[in-house]
XYZ file of C-alpha atoms in Angstrom:
569
model
C 15.376 -1.842 29.809
C 14.575 -5.158 28.181
C 14.501 -5.089 24.387
C 12.905 -8.477 23.803
C 9.945 -8.710 21.412
C 6.491 -9.813 22.539
C 6.225 -13.514 23.335
C 3.929 -14.206 20.413
C 6.112 -12.504 17.782
C 9.378 -13.880 16.420
C 11.769 -11.307 15.016
C 13.981 -12.342 12.121
C 16.016 -10.445 9.537
C 14.096 -11.747 6.518
C 10.571 -12.402 5.357
C 9.835 -14.285 8.573
C 9.865 -10.947 10.407
C 6.104 -11.118 10.330
C 5.693 -14.793 11.201
C 3.661 -15.453 14.319
C 5.420 -17.871 16.641
C 3.961 -21.014 18.207
C 0.365 -20.278 17.210
C -0.616 -22.302 14.147
C -4.179 -21.005 13.792
C -5.790 -17.753 14.828
C -9.324 -17.692 16.220
C -11.844 -14.897 16.074
C -15.083 -15.288 18.012
C -14.397 -19.005 17.998
C -15.245 -19.715 14.377
C -12.884 -17.829 12.026
C -9.365 -19.094 11.394
C -6.289 -18.202 9.417
C -3.777 -21.031 9.080
C -0.019 -20.699 8.993
C -0.156 -21.431 5.253
C -2.670 -18.617 4.806
C -0.386 -16.391 6.810
C 2.528 -17.070 4.461
C 0.213 -16.251 1.554
C -0.802 -13.033 3.309
C 2.836 -11.963 3.594
C 3.410 -12.769 -0.095
C 0.375 -10.710 -1.094
C 1.168 -7.696 1.058
C 4.917 -7.588 0.290
C 5.909 -5.676 3.442
C 9.161 -3.726 3.720
C 11.340 -5.887 5.930
C 13.715 -3.207 7.206
C 11.284 -0.402 8.037
C 10.386 -1.239 11.638
C 12.156 -0.669 14.958
C 13.492 -4.264 14.788
C 15.606 -3.592 11.676
C 19.397 -3.838 11.686
C 20.172 -0.165 12.298
C 23.778 -0.584 11.126
C 22.603 -1.274 7.570
C 19.181 0.423 7.689
C 19.537 3.863 9.298
C 18.761 5.908 11.266
C 21.115 4.246 13.723
C 20.166 6.072 16.890
C 19.064 4.916 20.323
C 18.636 6.529 23.721
C 21.561 6.127 26.084
C 20.242 4.550 29.316
C 19.194 7.248 31.741
C 18.655 9.931 29.072
C 15.486 11.506 27.599
C 13.561 10.583 30.767
C 11.534 13.807 30.680
C 10.076 13.301 27.202
C 9.564 9.553 27.652
C 7.699 10.187 30.912
C 5.420 12.521 28.963
C 4.726 10.220 26.004
C 4.073 6.965 27.889
C 1.240 8.302 30.090
C -0.340 9.916 27.035
C -0.329 6.580 25.187
C -1.586 4.747 28.301
C -4.485 7.104 28.943
C -8.051 5.930 28.220
C -9.633 9.283 29.043
C -12.179 10.279 26.414
C -10.646 13.735 25.915
C -7.162 12.315 25.258
C -5.999 12.726 21.668
C -5.390 9.705 19.443
C -2.317 11.326 17.843
C 0.811 12.922 19.302
C 3.151 14.807 16.974
C 6.686 15.125 18.368
C 8.561 17.662 16.260
C 12.023 19.165 16.424
C 15.059 20.284 14.471
C 17.670 18.076 12.811
C 19.580 15.857 15.210
C 17.653 16.522 18.425
C 16.945 12.812 18.974
C 13.497 12.201 17.478
C 14.371 8.772 16.021
C 16.054 7.608 19.231
C 12.958 8.513 21.235
C 10.658 6.828 18.692
C 12.754 3.651 18.995
C 12.636 3.768 22.803
C 8.850 4.199 22.864
C 8.428 1.338 20.365
C 10.547 -0.934 22.572
C 8.575 0.012 25.692
C 5.226 -0.806 24.110
C 6.585 -3.916 22.422
C 7.588 -5.181 25.856
C 4.097 -4.380 27.110
C 2.608 -6.290 24.137
C 0.698 -3.214 23.005
C 2.732 -2.203 19.936
C 0.784 -2.675 16.697
C 3.685 -1.677 14.474
C 6.299 0.914 13.580
C 7.604 2.535 10.405
C 10.874 4.489 10.244
C 11.068 6.594 7.082
C 14.512 7.466 5.708
C 15.273 9.436 2.567
C 16.842 7.795 -0.495
C 16.219 4.257 0.759
C 13.866 3.066 -1.968
C 10.377 2.284 -0.712
C 11.274 3.304 2.855
C 11.249 6.892 1.632
C 7.828 6.538 -0.014
C 4.231 5.659 0.887
C 3.830 2.938 -1.731
C 4.197 0.028 0.761
C 3.448 1.886 3.968
C -0.068 0.484 4.479
C 0.825 -3.099 3.553
C 3.848 -3.067 5.866
C 1.744 -1.868 8.799
C -0.922 -4.459 7.928
C 1.653 -7.264 8.141
C 2.904 -5.982 11.471
C -0.698 -5.750 12.718
C -1.334 -9.379 11.744
C 1.805 -10.438 13.613
C 1.183 -8.385 16.753
C -2.580 -9.033 16.922
C -3.414 -12.428 15.352
C -7.133 -11.727 15.772
C -6.855 -9.038 13.074
C -5.355 -11.348 10.431
C -8.651 -12.866 9.163
C -10.109 -9.386 8.651
C -7.076 -8.365 6.577
C -7.368 -11.548 4.537
C -11.094 -10.955 4.036
C -10.462 -7.417 2.783
C -7.990 -8.712 0.197
C -10.416 -11.381 -1.004
C -13.521 -9.191 -1.168
C -11.751 -6.201 -2.719
C -9.534 -7.625 -5.498
C -8.130 -4.232 -6.541
C -7.302 -3.085 -3.015
C -3.508 -3.367 -3.379
C -3.702 -1.026 -6.381
C -6.017 1.422 -4.579
C -5.030 4.748 -3.057
C -3.254 4.987 0.282
C -6.349 5.994 2.250
C -8.308 2.956 1.041
C -5.458 0.594 1.866
C -5.051 1.995 5.384
C -8.810 1.822 6.037
C -9.310 -1.751 4.882
C -5.943 -3.278 5.857
C -5.112 -1.474 9.119
C -7.836 0.640 10.736
C -10.918 -1.538 10.161
C -9.158 -4.863 10.956
C -7.798 -3.371 14.178
C -11.218 -1.965 15.081
C -12.886 -5.353 14.442
C -10.282 -7.222 16.496
C -10.229 -4.649 19.298
C -13.611 -5.712 20.617
C -12.645 -9.389 20.943
C -12.221 -10.777 24.451
C -8.408 -10.696 24.764
C -7.854 -7.237 23.261
C -10.796 -5.735 25.112
C -9.390 -6.906 28.444
C -5.892 -5.724 27.474
C -7.258 -2.253 26.719
C -9.352 -2.071 29.884
C -6.563 -3.295 32.162
C -3.446 -1.823 30.520
C -4.436 0.853 27.984
C -4.656 1.447 24.223
C -2.372 0.052 21.508
C 0.238 2.147 19.703
C 1.674 2.679 16.205
C 4.983 4.581 15.939
C 5.770 6.544 12.762
C 9.223 8.137 12.689
C 10.689 10.640 10.247
C 7.504 11.491 8.357
C 9.384 14.433 6.822
C 11.743 11.885 5.210
C 8.903 10.609 2.998
C 9.189 11.927 -0.556
C 5.473 11.488 -1.363
C 4.285 14.754 0.157
C 0.780 14.545 -1.242
C 0.316 11.064 0.209
C 1.643 12.272 3.577
C -1.203 14.772 3.695
C -3.702 12.116 2.602
C -2.466 9.755 5.329
C -2.858 12.375 8.063
C -6.265 13.586 6.876
C -7.699 10.075 6.574
C -6.263 9.004 9.947
C -7.854 11.982 11.706
C -11.124 11.405 9.856
C -11.165 7.772 11.018
C -10.567 8.739 14.640
C -13.194 11.462 14.358
C -15.771 8.852 13.362
C -14.427 6.212 15.779
C -13.449 8.089 18.955
C -13.541 4.974 21.149
C -11.061 2.898 19.113
C -8.173 2.034 21.496
C -5.377 3.030 19.132
C -2.764 5.788 19.352
C -0.299 7.170 16.789
C 3.062 8.667 17.787
C 4.435 10.631 14.819
C 7.855 12.297 14.760
C 9.202 14.695 12.142
C 10.851 17.996 11.497
C 8.517 20.988 11.236
C 7.661 21.228 7.551
C 4.638 23.034 6.192
C 3.146 20.071 4.319
C 3.055 18.213 7.660
C 2.224 21.075 10.036
C -0.674 22.160 7.832
C -2.373 18.801 8.374
C -1.344 17.964 11.954
C -1.784 21.351 13.631
C -5.378 20.617 14.722
C -7.286 20.203 17.953
C -7.320 16.405 17.420
C -3.521 16.208 17.696
C -1.289 16.816 20.702
C 1.734 18.865 19.627
C 5.021 18.515 21.479
C 8.228 20.362 20.574
C 11.332 18.367 21.421
C 13.201 21.659 21.766
C 11.372 22.074 25.080
C 12.689 18.704 26.279
C 16.387 18.923 25.308
C 18.422 18.584 28.486
C 22.019 19.691 28.918
C 22.406 16.853 31.429
C 21.473 14.332 28.706
C 24.155 15.693 26.358
C 26.694 15.662 29.223
C 25.817 12.060 30.122
C 26.088 11.064 26.445
C 29.504 12.674 25.948
C 30.830 11.289 29.231
C 29.797 7.750 28.238
C 31.377 8.138 24.776
C 34.698 9.383 26.149
C 34.821 6.719 28.868
C 34.330 3.970 26.270
C 37.014 5.468 24.031
C 39.461 5.663 26.960
C 39.168 1.896 27.381
C 39.999 1.029 23.766
C 42.327 3.783 22.535
C 46.011 3.160 23.474
C 47.024 6.748 22.633
C 44.467 8.165 25.060
C 45.449 5.581 27.696
C 49.103 6.615 27.443
C 48.163 10.308 27.629
C 46.056 9.748 30.780
C 48.876 7.847 32.504
C 51.118 10.882 32.069
C 48.755 13.850 32.256
C 45.765 12.607 34.227
C 42.096 12.440 33.238
C 41.083 13.394 29.714
C 39.132 15.317 28.758
C 39.287 17.526 31.824
C 35.904 18.436 33.282
C 36.335 22.088 32.279
C 37.008 21.085 28.648
C 34.069 18.676 28.604
C 31.797 21.357 30.032
C 32.894 23.780 27.314
C 32.211 21.109 24.687
C 28.744 20.323 26.084
C 27.844 24.016 26.188
C 29.094 24.428 22.619
C 26.981 21.489 21.398
C 23.713 22.822 22.790
C 20.885 20.300 22.508
C 21.805 18.495 19.270
C 22.602 14.819 19.714
C 23.638 14.431 16.075
C 26.091 17.336 16.468
C 27.399 15.717 19.673
C 27.835 12.354 17.952
C 29.499 13.873 14.882
C 31.894 15.987 16.970
C 32.883 12.985 19.066
C 33.593 10.902 15.945
C 35.695 13.746 14.576
C 37.690 14.029 17.804
C 38.527 10.303 18.070
C 38.704 9.592 14.310
C 41.119 6.611 14.026
C 41.900 7.327 10.353
C 43.364 10.762 11.073
C 47.042 10.156 11.814
C 48.023 13.820 11.389
C 46.894 14.712 14.916
C 45.717 13.126 18.162
C 42.293 13.300 19.859
C 43.880 15.633 22.402
C 44.896 17.986 19.559
C 41.492 17.877 17.870
C 39.339 18.538 20.951
C 40.196 22.275 21.234
C 39.568 22.736 17.487
C 35.980 21.531 17.808
C 35.190 24.523 20.018
C 35.932 26.782 17.030
C 33.386 25.025 14.807
C 30.072 26.783 14.319
C 27.259 25.075 16.216
C 25.546 22.970 13.591
C 26.945 20.465 11.162
C 27.978 22.387 8.029
C 31.470 23.254 9.265
C 32.050 19.686 10.419
C 30.791 18.254 7.127
C 33.018 20.550 5.072
C 36.079 19.891 7.223
C 35.588 16.117 7.026
C 34.864 16.019 3.285
C 37.981 18.064 2.563
C 40.099 15.120 3.730
C 39.177 13.142 0.593
C 38.455 15.986 -1.812
C 41.806 15.618 -3.583
C 41.333 11.903 -4.337
C 40.318 10.510 -7.749
C 36.570 9.856 -8.133
C 35.722 11.859 -4.984
C 32.968 13.833 -6.700
C 31.410 10.749 -8.315
C 31.416 8.735 -5.098
C 29.908 11.540 -3.002
C 27.330 12.477 -5.664
C 26.254 8.842 -5.991
C 25.950 8.548 -2.227
C 23.773 11.683 -2.153
C 21.447 10.880 -5.054
C 21.276 7.081 -5.416
C 17.792 5.550 -5.383
C 18.772 3.471 -2.357
C 22.012 2.880 -0.425
C 24.583 0.853 -2.372
C 27.367 -1.393 -1.093
C 30.924 -0.504 -1.992
C 31.053 -3.105 -4.738
C 27.738 -1.892 -6.190
C 28.920 1.719 -6.202
C 32.144 0.676 -7.920
C 30.265 -1.319 -10.571
C 27.916 1.590 -11.219
C 30.722 4.134 -11.610
C 32.992 1.793 -13.555
C 35.848 1.958 -11.030
C 37.558 -0.472 -8.670
C 36.096 -1.128 -5.180
C 39.393 -0.066 -3.552
C 38.999 3.374 -5.186
C 35.600 3.785 -3.501
C 37.036 2.663 -0.160
C 39.941 5.073 -0.545
C 37.502 7.999 -0.746
C 35.220 6.797 2.049
C 37.755 5.666 4.621
C 38.569 9.273 5.608
C 34.889 10.172 6.010
C 33.824 7.775 8.734
C 32.941 10.595 11.112
C 29.927 11.367 8.892
C 29.407 8.199 6.794
C 28.840 4.608 7.919
C 31.396 2.504 6.019
C 30.673 -1.211 6.591
C 33.405 -3.719 7.248
C 32.568 -5.630 4.075
C 32.095 -4.607 0.451
C 28.658 -6.277 0.341
C 26.800 -4.162 2.959
C 25.370 -0.750 2.020
C 27.220 2.501 2.686
C 24.919 4.918 4.529
C 25.028 8.454 5.875
C 25.134 8.904 9.637
C 22.315 11.419 9.256
C 20.174 12.676 6.378
C 21.313 16.230 7.135
C 24.477 15.334 5.183
C 22.353 14.833 2.081
C 20.687 18.193 2.692
C 24.141 19.769 2.962
C 25.439 18.167 -0.248
C 22.371 19.114 -2.306
C 22.161 22.759 -1.121
C 24.745 24.818 -3.012
C 24.617 27.798 -0.654
C 25.702 25.522 2.210
C 28.103 23.064 0.587
C 29.923 25.286 -1.919
C 32.615 23.209 -3.662
C 31.084 19.982 -2.296
C 27.719 20.669 -3.966
C 26.093 17.718 -5.761
C 24.127 19.195 -8.705
C 20.712 17.621 -9.321
C 21.710 17.239 -12.979
C 23.925 14.361 -11.810
C 20.726 12.279 -11.907
C 21.172 12.156 -15.691
C 24.661 10.729 -15.346
C 23.369 8.118 -12.883
C 20.523 7.273 -15.255
C 23.039 6.753 -18.030
C 25.279 4.616 -15.811
C 22.299 2.547 -14.631
C 21.092 1.968 -18.187
C 24.525 0.717 -19.278
C 25.075 -1.294 -16.120
C 25.853 -4.976 -16.618
C 26.357 -7.309 -13.701
C 28.654 -10.254 -14.248
C 27.264 -13.643 -15.181
C 26.788 -14.855 -11.625
C 23.317 -13.611 -10.534
C 24.206 -14.169 -6.862
C 26.926 -11.514 -6.729
C 26.378 -8.544 -4.387
C 26.439 -6.195 -7.361
C 23.649 -8.138 -9.054
C 21.518 -8.061 -5.913
C 21.557 -4.235 -5.929
C 19.238 -4.151 -8.980
C 21.233 -1.133 -10.168
C 20.161 -1.529 -13.770
C 16.499 -1.051 -12.837
C 16.941 2.462 -11.455
C 17.638 4.250 -14.752
C 14.004 5.351 -15.160
C 13.832 6.741 -11.619
C 16.958 8.891 -12.104
C 15.812 10.071 -15.539
C 12.417 11.078 -14.116
C 14.196 13.087 -11.400
C 16.273 14.829 -14.076
C 13.350 15.626 -16.375
C 11.455 17.241 -13.472
C 14.255 19.780 -12.993
C 13.817 23.319 -14.357
C 15.880 23.932 -17.524
C 18.382 26.069 -15.620
C 19.226 23.093 -13.375
C 19.655 20.537 -16.161
C 23.161 21.443 -17.235
C 25.794 22.008 -18.346
C 27.356 18.599 -17.835
C 31.062 18.205 -17.165
C 31.281 14.968 -19.137
C 29.267 12.487 -21.208
C 26.329 12.362 -21.463
C 26.521 16.094 -22.186
C 22.921 16.397 -23.390
C 19.713 14.445 -23.327
C 20.179 13.827 -27.056
C 23.269 11.734 -26.396
C 21.426 9.805 -23.698
C 18.401 9.143 -25.928
C 20.687 7.989 -28.744
C 22.374 5.547 -26.381
C 19.045 4.054 -25.251
C 17.561 3.803 -28.739
C 20.699 2.062 -30.004
C 19.806 -0.911 -27.831
C 16.967 -1.871 -30.195
C 17.938 -0.290 -33.516
C 18.915 -3.639 -35.065
C 15.577 -5.244 -34.235
C 13.133 -5.861 -37.115
C 10.597 -3.045 -37.591
C 12.524 -0.698 -35.270
C 12.147 2.384 -37.491
C 8.460 1.768 -38.168
C 7.633 1.271 -34.479
C 9.540 4.352 -33.274
C 8.101 6.490 -36.086
C 4.573 5.346 -35.217
C 5.048 6.266 -31.546
C 6.501 9.663 -32.512
C 3.672 10.474 -34.933
C 0.827 8.983 -32.873
C 1.629 9.654 -29.197
C -2.014 9.065 -28.275
C -1.661 5.315 -28.918
C -2.374 3.560 -25.639
C -1.223 -0.016 -26.121
C 1.272 -2.336 -27.743
C -1.668 -4.075 -29.417
C -2.684 -0.867 -31.240
C 0.830 -0.376 -32.617
C 0.867 -4.014 -33.704
C -2.483 -3.634 -35.501
C -1.513 -0.415 -37.310
C 1.771 -1.866 -38.600
C 0.393 -5.344 -39.267
C 3.089 -7.119 -37.282
C 3.021 -9.502 -34.344
C 2.699 -8.040 -30.858
C 5.831 -9.873 -29.730
C 7.860 -8.028 -32.383
C 6.717 -4.687 -30.964
C 7.605 -5.802 -27.443
C 11.075 -6.935 -28.572
C 11.796 -3.392 -29.735
C 10.233 -1.513 -26.812
C 11.324 -3.592 -23.844
C 14.865 -2.169 -23.904
C 13.566 1.395 -24.164
C 11.828 1.629 -20.776
C 14.071 4.464 -19.560
C 12.603 6.766 -22.255
C 9.243 5.190 -23.190
C 6.394 4.418 -20.795
C 5.274 0.825 -21.194
C 2.262 -0.754 -19.498
C 3.047 -2.828 -16.405
C 3.697 -6.476 -17.147
C 5.056 -5.970 -20.684
C 8.031 -8.338 -20.912
C 9.663 -10.555 -23.463
């Protein structure tokens, strides 16, 4: 299957992801234009997430999953006709749900590629936990709006008009942003000559949303679903479809389980033949590159034998992530204590599911210095960090991070360079690490957020602002980790195995940053005694000092004091 983008869209790995190719002006009804300069301004205003779509580099922006050619035919042959249908009783939304690792993201990617090739893909958004804004709704609408402008140039002037006529739109709620930046511009453009003919001749357009359960903003998830269904209820003839994939979670099911949505369980479409084809392809590729396996086959014949492969496929069931993880464990090149031929029989003793595999793999590095810190940082960091960024944050050498991670490549993506982010092969590893009843001695306590907040607040990149460590913006994440800690119930906030042992020690550390500034005591005392004060200007007026003096004291205290946006030195 061809994976080339539509002819009118150029795909890049930076801000030009949303740049329309060749066309310099876009025409609507012959008299409205948006120039290429206006388009650049539009991208600057909307600030889309550049690595959220199906075109992202999946090696550095997971999930890194794709359908093996010839697999998942059954489910794809169900989704495509649904999205193509123009029948009035067809639903606008299809919710594909299933358990961890059954291939939802791979199918979402395949559908996005199919409709991109057909020039009927409006956009796609792949949520992924603990990846900054990709795990939130804060830039969801603006990212889709940018993709809409790129895929359908006729919609761009309507997006631009909405931004100009509604100055506070980018600070509005999610529903308002989606209405004015995505739904209404698409609806207005859909009745233009080119799009109308495309719909009549080929079918509706499609938006793919993957991993909705990975979004941390649960309330906004519900708002997104409710507003989307309300829009389609009022506009039943709009030629737009949404494919949404997620695990079955109540805050999603409660909003999507309606007559307006087609529900499809991926469990009903998991084929043993697909798993067998996947494992056969993996083993055949490994046979070509692994000299140990080559030598074994020359002496003993084909490996694995069909009977062994059949046992393995039956043991795996329908989980592609379990299949992938087991295969990586079997052929792990860092394990020199045994051969793939030795490890294959052992995998049949592992409980179906991933917990046993995760525990067995993690135990290989458990004895190493800094193991707990590295794994806890990987599990709880605001967004994935490169090896050098993780080392800087923890105050250790990069080789010490690598030493821990190199044995864990069956479950963790370790890049070939210190500058690219380290990511988990699947978010189920994070679930395992943060659930004590499952992970036991590998448990990452949520109280570790306080330690990360402390490390972030003391973080200092070296003088060169272009270093990989500096580009991680580690120092800016202290407030996020502290907020996560403060939200914990008291029983989950301690005790701490090392400094900072209490919040008091952390607060003292933060306050010390400004204690030598003029008026420090007066400003802090005023805030403590008058918490209802709403602005820096009020504090300045009460104390009779210049506003800039107040700012000089408070700007370093952001991790513990809420300051209005835009307050800087």
